[in-house]
CSV table of C-alpha atoms and ligand atoms in Angstrom, one decimal:
chain,number,residue,atom,x,y,z
A,1,MET,CA,-55.3,-133.3,45.6
A,2,LYS,CA,-53.4,-131.4,48.3
A,3,ARG,CA,-52.9,-127.7,47.7
A,4,PRO,CA,-49.1,-127.6,47.5
A,5,LEU,CA,-49.3,-130.3,44.9
A,6,VAL,CA,-51.8,-128.3,42.8
A,7,ALA,CA,-49.6,-125.3,43.1
A,8,PHE,CA,-46.6,-127.4,42.1
A,9,ILE,CA,-48.4,-128.7,39.0
A,10,LEU,CA,-49.6,-125.2,38.1
A,11,LEU,CA,-46.0,-124.0,38.3
A,12,LEU,CA,-44.8,-126.8,36.0
A,13,VAL,CA,-47.6,-126.1,33.5
A,14,LEU,CA,-46.7,-122.4,33.6
A,15,LYS,CA,-43.0,-123.1,33.2
A,16,GLN,CA,-43.7,-125.4,30.3
A,17,GLY,CA,-45.9,-122.8,28.7
A,18,LEU,CA,-43.2,-120.1,29.1
A,19,ALA,CA,-40.6,-122.4,27.6
A,20,GLN,CA,-42.8,-123.1,24.6
A,21,ASN,CA,-43.5,-119.4,24.1
A,22,ARG,CA,-40.0,-118.2,24.8
A,23,GLN,CA,-38.8,-116.0,22.0
A,24,LEU,CA,-35.2,-115.9,20.6
A,25,VAL,CA,-34.4,-113.1,18.2
A,26,LEU,CA,-31.4,-113.0,15.9
A,27,GLN,CA,-30.7,-109.5,14.6
A,28,HIS,CA,-28.7,-108.4,11.6
A,29,VAL,CA,-28.0,-112.0,10.4
A,30,ARG,CA,-27.6,-113.0,6.8
A,31,VAL,CA,-29.5,-116.1,5.8
A,32,ILE,CA,-28.2,-118.7,3.3
A,33,ASN,CA,-30.8,-120.3,1.1
A,34,VAL,CA,-29.4,-123.8,0.5
A,35,LEU,CA,-31.9,-124.5,-2.3
A,36,ASN,CA,-30.4,-121.8,-4.7
A,37,GLY,CA,-27.4,-120.4,-3.0
A,38,GLY,CA,-29.1,-117.1,-2.3
A,39,LEU,CA,-27.7,-114.9,0.5
A,40,SER,CA,-30.1,-112.4,2.1
A,41,GLY,CA,-29.3,-108.9,3.4
A,42,GLU,CA,-29.3,-108.4,7.1
A,43,VAL,CA,-32.6,-109.6,8.6
A,44,THR,CA,-34.2,-110.4,11.9
A,45,VAL,CA,-35.0,-114.1,12.5
A,46,THR,CA,-37.6,-114.8,15.2
A,47,ILE,CA,-37.8,-118.2,16.9
A,48,SER,CA,-40.6,-119.1,19.3
A,49,GLY,CA,-40.3,-122.4,21.1
A,50,ASN,CA,-38.6,-124.6,18.7
A,51,ARG,CA,-39.9,-123.1,15.4
A,52,ILE,CA,-38.8,-120.3,13.2
A,53,THR,CA,-41.7,-117.9,13.3
A,54,GLY,CA,-40.4,-115.0,11.2
A,55,ILE,CA,-37.7,-113.8,8.9
A,56,SER,CA,-38.0,-110.1,8.1
A,57,LYS,CA,-36.4,-106.7,8.0
A,58,THR,CA,-38.8,-105.1,10.4
A,59,ALA,CA,-39.6,-107.6,13.1
A,60,ARG,CA,-39.6,-106.3,16.7
A,61,PRO,CA,-38.8,-108.6,19.6
A,62,LEU,CA,-41.5,-109.3,22.2
A,63,PRO,CA,-40.9,-108.0,25.7
A,64,GLY,CA,-38.7,-110.5,27.5
A,65,ALA,CA,-37.3,-112.0,24.3
A,66,THR,CA,-33.6,-113.1,24.2
A,67,VAL,CA,-32.0,-110.9,21.6
A,68,MET,CA,-28.8,-111.8,19.9
A,69,ASP,CA,-26.9,-109.4,17.6
A,70,ALA,CA,-25.5,-111.5,14.8
A,71,LYS,CA,-24.1,-108.7,12.6
A,72,GLY,CA,-21.6,-110.1,10.2
A,73,LYS,CA,-22.7,-113.7,10.7
A,74,TYR,CA,-24.3,-116.2,8.4
A,75,LEU,CA,-27.2,-118.5,9.2
A,76,ILE,CA,-27.4,-122.0,7.7
A,77,PRO,CA,-29.7,-125.0,8.5
A,78,GLY,CA,-28.3,-127.5,11.1
A,79,LEU,CA,-26.0,-130.1,9.5
A,80,TRP,CA,-26.8,-133.9,9.3
A,81,ASP,CA,-24.4,-136.8,9.6
A,82,MET,CA,-26.2,-139.4,7.6
A,83,HIS,CA,-24.0,-142.4,8.7
A,84,VAL,CA,-23.3,-142.8,12.3
A,85,HIS,CA,-23.1,-145.7,14.9
A,86,LEU,CA,-23.9,-144.1,18.2
A,87,SER,CA,-23.9,-147.4,20.2
A,88,TYR,CA,-20.2,-148.0,19.4
A,89,TYR,CA,-19.0,-144.6,20.3
A,90,GLY,CA,-21.3,-144.0,23.2
A,91,ALA,CA,-23.2,-141.0,24.5
A,92,GLY,CA,-19.9,-139.0,24.4
A,93,ALA,CA,-20.5,-138.5,20.7
A,94,LEU,CA,-23.7,-136.4,21.3
A,95,PRO,CA,-22.2,-133.2,22.5
A,96,MET,CA,-19.3,-133.5,20.0
A,97,LEU,CA,-21.9,-133.6,17.2
A,98,VAL,CA,-23.9,-130.6,18.5
A,99,ALA,CA,-20.7,-128.5,19.1
A,100,ASN,CA,-19.8,-129.0,15.5
A,101,GLY,CA,-23.2,-127.9,14.2
A,102,ILE,CA,-24.6,-131.3,13.6
A,103,THR,CA,-28.3,-131.2,14.7
A,104,GLY,CA,-29.4,-134.4,13.1
A,105,VAL,CA,-28.0,-137.9,12.6
A,106,ARG,CA,-29.1,-141.1,10.9
A,107,ASP,CA,-27.9,-144.1,13.0
A,108,MET,CA,-27.0,-146.9,10.6
A,109,GLY,CA,-26.7,-149.9,13.0
A,110,GLY,CA,-26.8,-150.1,16.8
A,111,ASP,CA,-28.7,-150.9,19.9
A,112,LEU,CA,-32.3,-149.8,19.3
A,113,GLY,CA,-33.2,-149.8,23.0
A,114,GLN,CA,-30.2,-147.7,24.0
A,115,ILE,CA,-30.5,-145.2,21.2
A,116,ASP,CA,-34.2,-144.8,22.1
A,117,GLN,CA,-33.3,-143.9,25.6
A,118,TRP,CA,-31.0,-141.2,24.4
A,119,ARG,CA,-33.6,-140.1,21.9
A,120,ALA,CA,-36.2,-139.8,24.6
A,121,ALA,CA,-33.9,-137.8,26.9
A,122,ILE,CA,-33.0,-135.5,24.1
A,123,ALA,CA,-36.7,-134.9,23.3
A,124,ALA,CA,-37.3,-134.2,27.0
A,125,GLY,CA,-34.5,-131.7,27.1
A,126,THR,CA,-32.5,-133.6,29.8
A,127,LEU,CA,-29.7,-134.5,27.3
A,128,SER,CA,-28.2,-132.3,24.6
A,129,GLY,CA,-28.0,-134.2,21.3
A,130,PRO,CA,-29.0,-134.1,17.7
A,131,ARG,CA,-32.3,-135.3,16.3
A,132,ILE,CA,-31.9,-139.1,15.7
A,133,LYS,CA,-33.3,-141.3,13.0
A,134,ARG,CA,-32.3,-144.9,13.5
A,135,ALA,CA,-32.4,-148.4,11.9
A,136,GLY,CA,-31.8,-150.5,15.0
A,137,PRO,CA,-29.8,-153.6,14.2
A,138,PHE,CA,-27.8,-154.4,11.1
A,139,ILE,CA,-29.4,-157.0,8.9
A,140,ASP,CA,-26.6,-159.2,7.7
A,141,GLY,CA,-25.8,-162.7,6.7
A,142,PRO,CA,-23.4,-165.6,7.7
A,143,LYS,CA,-19.9,-164.6,8.6
A,144,SER,CA,-21.1,-161.1,9.4
A,145,MET,CA,-18.4,-158.4,9.7
A,146,ASN,CA,-20.4,-157.4,12.7
A,147,ALA,CA,-20.3,-160.8,14.4
A,148,LEU,CA,-18.3,-159.4,17.3
A,149,ARG,CA,-21.2,-157.1,18.0
A,150,ALA,CA,-23.9,-159.8,17.8
A,151,SER,CA,-26.3,-157.8,19.9
A,152,PHE,CA,-26.6,-155.2,17.1
A,153,THR,CA,-26.8,-157.7,14.3
A,154,CYS,CA,-29.6,-159.9,13.0
A,155,THR,CA,-28.8,-162.7,10.6
A,156,PRO,CA,-32.1,-164.2,9.3
A,157,ALA,CA,-31.7,-167.8,8.2
A,158,ASP,CA,-34.2,-167.9,5.4
A,159,GLU,CA,-36.9,-165.9,3.5
A,160,ALA,CA,-39.6,-166.4,6.1
A,161,ALA,CA,-37.2,-165.2,8.8
A,162,VAL,CA,-36.3,-162.1,6.9
A,163,ARG,CA,-39.9,-161.2,6.3
A,164,LEU,CA,-40.7,-161.7,10.0
A,165,LEU,CA,-37.7,-159.5,10.9
A,166,VAL,CA,-38.9,-156.7,8.6
A,167,ASP,CA,-42.4,-156.9,10.2
A,168,SER,CA,-41.0,-156.8,13.7
A,169,LEU,CA,-38.6,-153.9,13.1
A,170,GLN,CA,-41.5,-152.0,11.5
A,171,HIS,CA,-43.6,-152.8,14.5
A,172,ALA,CA,-40.8,-151.6,16.9
A,173,GLY,CA,-40.8,-148.3,15.1
A,174,ALA,CA,-37.5,-148.4,13.2
A,175,ASP,CA,-37.3,-145.4,10.9
A,176,PHE,CA,-35.7,-147.5,8.1
A,177,LEU,CA,-33.8,-150.7,7.7
A,178,LYS,CA,-30.0,-151.2,7.3
A,179,VAL,CA,-28.7,-154.0,5.1
A,180,HIS,CA,-25.1,-155.1,5.4
A,181,SER,CA,-22.6,-156.7,3.2
A,182,ARG,CA,-23.2,-160.4,3.8
A,183,LEU,CA,-26.9,-160.7,3.3
A,184,PRO,CA,-27.4,-163.4,0.7
A,185,HIS,CA,-28.9,-162.4,-2.6
A,186,ALA,CA,-32.3,-164.2,-2.2
A,187,LEU,CA,-32.7,-162.8,1.3
A,188,PHE,CA,-31.9,-159.3,0.1
A,189,LEU,CA,-34.7,-159.5,-2.6
A,190,ALA,CA,-37.1,-160.9,0.1
A,191,LEU,CA,-36.2,-158.0,2.4
A,192,VAL,CA,-36.8,-155.2,-0.1
A,193,ASP,CA,-40.0,-156.8,-1.1
A,194,GLN,CA,-41.3,-157.0,2.5
A,195,ALA,CA,-40.0,-153.5,3.2
A,196,ARG,CA,-42.0,-152.2,0.3
A,197,LYS,CA,-45.2,-153.9,1.7
A,198,GLN,CA,-44.5,-152.3,5.1
A,199,HIS,CA,-43.6,-148.9,3.7
A,200,ILE,CA,-40.3,-148.8,5.4
A,201,PRO,CA,-37.2,-147.4,3.6
A,202,VAL,CA,-34.1,-149.4,3.1
A,203,ALA,CA,-30.5,-148.1,3.4
A,204,VAL,CA,-28.0,-150.5,1.8
A,205,HIS,CA,-24.4,-151.3,2.3
A,206,LEU,CA,-24.4,-153.3,-0.9
A,207,PRO,CA,-24.2,-157.0,-0.2
A,208,ARG,CA,-21.3,-158.7,-1.9
A,209,ASP,CA,-23.3,-160.9,-4.1
A,210,VAL,CA,-25.9,-158.3,-5.2
A,211,PRO,CA,-24.7,-156.4,-8.2
A,212,PRO,CA,-25.2,-152.6,-7.8
A,213,GLN,CA,-27.2,-152.4,-11.0
A,214,GLU,CA,-29.7,-155.0,-9.6
A,215,ALA,CA,-29.9,-153.4,-6.1
A,216,VAL,CA,-30.7,-150.0,-7.7
A,217,LEU,CA,-33.8,-151.5,-9.5
A,218,THR,CA,-35.3,-152.8,-6.3
A,219,GLY,CA,-36.5,-149.4,-4.9
A,220,ILE,CA,-34.0,-148.9,-2.1
A,221,ARG,CA,-33.6,-145.5,-0.5
A,222,SER,CA,-29.8,-145.0,-0.2
A,223,ILE,CA,-26.5,-146.7,-1.0
A,224,GLU,CA,-23.8,-146.4,1.6
A,225,HIS,CA,-20.0,-146.2,1.1
A,226,THR,CA,-18.1,-145.8,-2.1
A,227,GLU,CA,-16.1,-149.0,-1.7
A,228,SER,CA,-19.3,-151.1,-1.6
A,229,LEU,CA,-19.6,-150.3,-5.3
A,230,LEU,CA,-16.5,-152.3,-5.9
A,231,GLY,CA,-18.5,-155.5,-5.2
A,232,ASP,CA,-16.8,-158.1,-3.0
A,233,VAL,CA,-13.3,-156.8,-3.8
A,234,ILE,CA,-12.8,-155.0,-0.5
A,235,TYR,CA,-13.9,-158.1,1.4
A,236,ASN,CA,-11.7,-160.4,-0.4
A,237,GLU,CA,-9.7,-162.2,2.3
A,238,GLU,CA,-6.8,-162.8,0.0
A,239,GLU,CA,-4.7,-159.7,0.6
A,240,ALA,CA,-2.4,-160.5,-2.4
A,241,ALA,CA,-5.3,-160.8,-4.9
A,242,ARG,CA,-7.0,-157.6,-3.6
A,243,GLU,CA,-5.0,-155.1,-5.6
A,244,GLN,CA,-5.5,-156.9,-8.9
A,245,HIS,CA,-9.3,-157.2,-8.2
A,246,THR,CA,-9.5,-153.6,-7.2
A,247,ALA,CA,-7.7,-152.4,-10.3
A,248,ALA,CA,-10.2,-154.3,-12.5
A,249,ALA,CA,-13.2,-153.1,-10.5
A,250,LEU,CA,-12.1,-149.5,-10.7
A,251,LYS,CA,-11.5,-149.7,-14.4
A,252,LYS,CA,-15.2,-150.8,-14.7
A,253,LEU,CA,-16.3,-148.0,-12.4
A,254,TYR,CA,-14.3,-145.3,-14.3
A,255,GLY,CA,-16.0,-146.4,-17.5
A,256,GLY,CA,-19.4,-146.8,-19.2
A,257,TYR,CA,-20.7,-149.2,-16.6
A,258,ALA,CA,-20.5,-146.4,-13.9
A,259,ARG,CA,-22.3,-144.0,-16.2
A,260,GLN,CA,-25.1,-146.4,-16.6
A,261,LEU,CA,-25.2,-147.1,-12.9
A,262,ALA,CA,-25.3,-143.3,-12.2
A,263,ILE,CA,-28.1,-142.8,-14.7
A,264,SER,CA,-30.2,-145.6,-13.0
A,265,MET,CA,-29.5,-144.2,-9.5
A,266,ALA,CA,-30.5,-140.7,-10.5
A,267,ALA,CA,-33.7,-142.0,-12.3
A,268,LYS,CA,-34.7,-144.1,-9.3
A,269,GLN,CA,-33.9,-141.1,-6.9
A,270,ILE,CA,-31.6,-143.2,-4.8
A,271,PHE,CA,-29.5,-141.2,-2.4
A,272,TYR,CA,-25.7,-141.9,-2.3
A,273,ASP,CA,-23.7,-141.6,0.9
A,274,PRO,CA,-20.1,-142.1,0.0
A,275,THR,CA,-18.6,-141.9,3.5
A,276,LEU,CA,-15.3,-140.8,1.9
A,277,ILE,CA,-13.8,-139.5,5.1
A,278,SER,CA,-13.8,-143.0,6.7
A,279,LEU,CA,-11.7,-144.2,3.7
A,280,TYR,CA,-9.2,-141.3,4.2
A,281,ARG,CA,-9.0,-142.2,7.9
A,282,LEU,CA,-8.2,-145.9,7.3
A,283,ARG,CA,-4.8,-146.6,8.5
A,284,GLY,CA,-3.2,-150.0,7.9
A,285,THR,CA,-2.0,-151.6,4.6
A,286,ALA,CA,-0.8,-149.5,1.6
A,287,TYR,CA,-4.0,-150.8,-0.1
A,288,GLU,CA,-6.2,-149.2,2.5
A,289,GLU,CA,-4.3,-146.0,2.6
A,290,THR,CA,-4.6,-145.3,-1.2
A,291,LEU,CA,-8.2,-146.3,-1.5
A,292,GLY,CA,-9.9,-142.9,-0.8
A,293,PRO,CA,-8.2,-140.9,-3.6
A,294,ARG,CA,-8.8,-143.7,-6.1
A,295,LEU,CA,-12.5,-143.7,-5.3
A,296,LEU,CA,-12.9,-139.9,-5.5
A,297,PRO,CA,-13.6,-139.9,-9.3
A,298,VAL,CA,-16.4,-142.4,-8.7
A,299,VAL,CA,-18.1,-139.8,-6.5
A,300,THR,CA,-17.5,-137.1,-9.0
A,301,ALA,CA,-19.1,-139.2,-11.8
A,302,LEU,CA,-22.2,-140.1,-9.7
A,303,HIS,CA,-22.7,-136.4,-8.7
A,304,GLN,CA,-22.3,-135.2,-12.3
A,305,ALA,CA,-25.0,-137.7,-13.4
A,306,GLY,CA,-27.4,-136.1,-11.0
A,307,VAL,CA,-27.3,-138.5,-8.1
A,308,LYS,CA,-28.1,-136.7,-4.8
A,309,LEU,CA,-25.3,-137.0,-2.3
A,310,LEU,CA,-25.5,-137.3,1.5
A,311,THR,CA,-22.8,-136.4,4.0
A,312,GLY,CA,-21.9,-139.3,6.3
A,313,SER,CA,-18.8,-139.9,8.5
A,314,ASP,CA,-19.4,-143.5,9.5
A,315,PHE,CA,-17.9,-143.0,13.0
A,316,ALA,CA,-18.2,-146.0,15.2
A,317,TRP,CA,-15.6,-147.2,17.7
A,318,LYS,CA,-13.2,-144.6,19.1
A,319,GLU,CA,-10.2,-146.7,18.0
A,320,ALA,CA,-11.2,-146.4,14.3
A,321,GLY,CA,-10.2,-142.7,14.5
A,322,ILE,CA,-13.2,-141.1,12.9
A,323,ARG,CA,-14.3,-138.2,15.2
A,324,PRO,CA,-18.0,-137.4,15.7
A,325,GLY,CA,-18.8,-134.0,14.4
A,326,TYR,CA,-15.3,-132.9,13.4
A,327,ASP,CA,-15.1,-135.4,10.6
A,328,LEU,CA,-18.4,-134.4,9.0
A,329,HIS,CA,-16.6,-131.2,8.0
A,330,GLY,CA,-13.9,-133.4,6.5
A,331,GLU,CA,-16.5,-135.1,4.4
A,332,LEU,CA,-17.8,-131.7,3.2
A,333,ALA,CA,-14.2,-130.8,2.2
A,334,LEU,CA,-13.8,-134.1,0.3
A,335,PHE,CA,-17.0,-133.4,-1.6
A,336,CYS,CA,-15.5,-130.1,-2.8
A,337,LYS,CA,-12.3,-132.0,-3.7
A,338,ALA,CA,-14.5,-134.3,-5.8
A,339,GLY,CA,-15.8,-131.3,-7.7
A,340,LEU,CA,-18.9,-130.2,-5.9
A,341,SER,CA,-19.3,-126.5,-5.3
A,342,PRO,CA,-19.6,-125.3,-1.6
A,343,LEU,CA,-23.3,-124.9,-2.1
A,344,GLU,CA,-23.7,-128.5,-3.5
A,345,ALA,CA,-21.7,-129.8,-0.6
A,346,LEU,CA,-23.9,-127.9,1.8
A,347,GLN,CA,-27.0,-129.3,0.2
A,348,ALA,CA,-25.7,-132.9,0.9
A,349,ALA,CA,-25.6,-132.0,4.6
A,350,THR,CA,-29.0,-130.2,4.8
A,351,ILE,CA,-31.7,-130.4,2.2
A,352,HIS,CA,-30.8,-133.9,0.8
A,353,PRO,CA,-30.9,-135.5,4.3
A,354,ALA,CA,-34.3,-133.9,4.8
A,355,GLU,CA,-35.5,-135.3,1.5
A,356,CYS,CA,-34.0,-138.7,2.1
A,357,LEU,CA,-35.7,-138.9,5.5
A,358,TYR,CA,-39.0,-137.5,4.3
A,359,MET,CA,-38.6,-134.5,6.6
A,360,THR,CA,-38.7,-131.5,4.2
A,361,ASP,CA,-41.7,-130.1,6.1
A,362,SER,CA,-39.7,-129.6,9.2
A,363,VAL,CA,-35.9,-129.4,8.6
A,364,GLY,CA,-33.3,-128.8,5.9
A,365,VAL,CA,-33.8,-125.1,5.1
A,366,VAL,CA,-34.0,-121.8,7.0
A,367,GLU,CA,-37.6,-120.9,6.5
A,368,GLU,CA,-40.6,-119.7,8.5
A,369,GLY,CA,-42.4,-122.6,10.1
A,370,LYS,CA,-39.4,-125.0,10.1
A,371,ILE,CA,-37.8,-126.4,13.3
A,372,ALA,CA,-35.1,-124.1,14.6
A,373,ASP,CA,-32.1,-126.4,14.1
A,374,LEU,CA,-29.6,-123.9,12.9
A,375,VAL,CA,-25.9,-122.9,12.8
A,376,ILE,CA,-24.6,-119.4,12.9
A,377,LEU,CA,-21.2,-119.1,11.2
A,378,ASN,CA,-18.6,-116.4,11.4
A,379,ALA,CA,-17.8,-116.6,7.7
A,380,ASN,CA,-19.6,-117.4,4.4
A,381,PRO,CA,-19.5,-121.1,3.6
A,382,LEU,CA,-20.6,-120.5,0.0
A,383,LYS,CA,-17.1,-118.9,-0.5
A,384,ASP,CA,-15.2,-121.7,1.2
A,385,ILE,CA,-16.7,-124.8,2.6
A,386,ARG,CA,-14.1,-124.8,5.4
A,387,HIS,CA,-16.1,-122.0,7.0
A,388,THR,CA,-18.7,-124.5,8.3
A,389,LYS,CA,-16.1,-125.2,11.0
A,390,ASN,CA,-16.1,-121.5,12.0
A,391,ILE,CA,-19.1,-121.8,14.3
A,392,TYR,CA,-20.4,-118.8,16.3
A,393,ALA,CA,-23.4,-120.5,17.8
A,394,VAL,CA,-25.7,-123.5,17.4
A,395,ILE,CA,-29.5,-123.4,17.8
A,396,LEU,CA,-30.7,-126.8,18.8
A,397,ASN,CA,-34.4,-127.3,18.7
A,398,GLY,CA,-34.9,-123.6,19.4
A,399,ARG,CA,-32.3,-123.4,22.2
A,400,TYR,CA,-29.4,-121.0,21.7
A,401,LEU,CA,-26.0,-122.5,22.4
A,402,GLY,CA,-23.2,-119.9,22.3
A,403,ARG,CA,-19.5,-120.6,22.1
A,404,ASP,CA,-19.0,-120.8,25.9
A,405,THR,CA,-21.9,-123.3,26.2
A,406,LEU,CA,-20.6,-125.4,23.3
A,407,HIS,CA,-17.1,-125.3,24.8
A,408,ALA,CA,-18.4,-126.5,28.2
A,409,MET,CA,-20.3,-129.3,26.6
A,410,LEU,CA,-17.1,-130.5,24.9
A,411,GLY,CA,-15.2,-130.3,28.2
A,412,LYS,CA,-17.8,-132.7,29.7
A,413,ALA,CA,-17.6,-135.0,26.7
A,414,GLY,CA,-13.8,-135.2,26.8
A,415,GLY,CA,-13.8,-133.9,23.3
A,416,GLU,CA,-11.3,-131.5,21.6
B,501,ZN,ZN1,-21.4,-147.9,9.0
């Protein structure tokens, strides 16, 4: 090896080492414990590389550390959007998410190859974006709602095909599977059976001919969307008959049936991702525009029965009007409107996502040893959940992003 090359490699190794050991110190910050709503006094939080290495009243920064005075500020875990479609929106969503304090997302249907390129670039530090867990393609049935986006959708023809698909997605490294609304009943049962054998979690947009009570008993990980609890009502092509069907389905959901469903979901520890904000953003027929408020009591009932909620925005195409990052705060506000306390809403965006994704050893709380995906707020979100929008800085995988940096990122993304 030539000497200049050796020197160059040594420099790279040294730089890498320095990056890993770089210390970021937040002084005088108050830490929110999302497990119990506790609020610490002023402490010093030390971050080395991408990990939280200390939370104490006496810590002293190492020479060369970056020291930030966060007096009067509040530290929370980075937020998660548990229902996104990155491939539809494009890479422009990534800085919008980060600037809004979202440090992790669960991608619920998209182009696995493309998402993995973004994921690798984020891990390498060449692209700023949240941590990504992803399903890869939708698994759907005939007349798929996603037919226009065929490249993101698999429609297995029979039981053998569905089992093969589960195996191949597991082999491709999918973090979980995403079932959509047209998967036929028999194929749904084959899918969850094969997924159990392959130890891969299943997130479910309830198929129209699988009753919620039955789906709940199969061992799925999460149920997506509130309207999918209405059965096939929302997909009824007959506009005129829709209102009548909806009224009947809601009557059922406001009654004893819903209580039973909630009890089963809580007992089976199935997470529930209502994606309310997407319903509130629907613009079109009068039916669509009133659906959100009518479904709010369903979310209240499930929460009160002990079902763990997740925050998801369901952003996809730009034209649908759901804004990456910004609308996750709208989802948090709707959770409070449904009767959750600010702490409970915050849990749905932090610790519940960590539990749902089996990541409690690394994210979801502000604790020594955890990954430093954090948000520094100017005001206390336990008093008013709207304060999650009042962001002072974001710490992404140990990297401090102050207001100016976040603003510059949004400028590049063409965001707000
Ligand atoms: Zn979706």
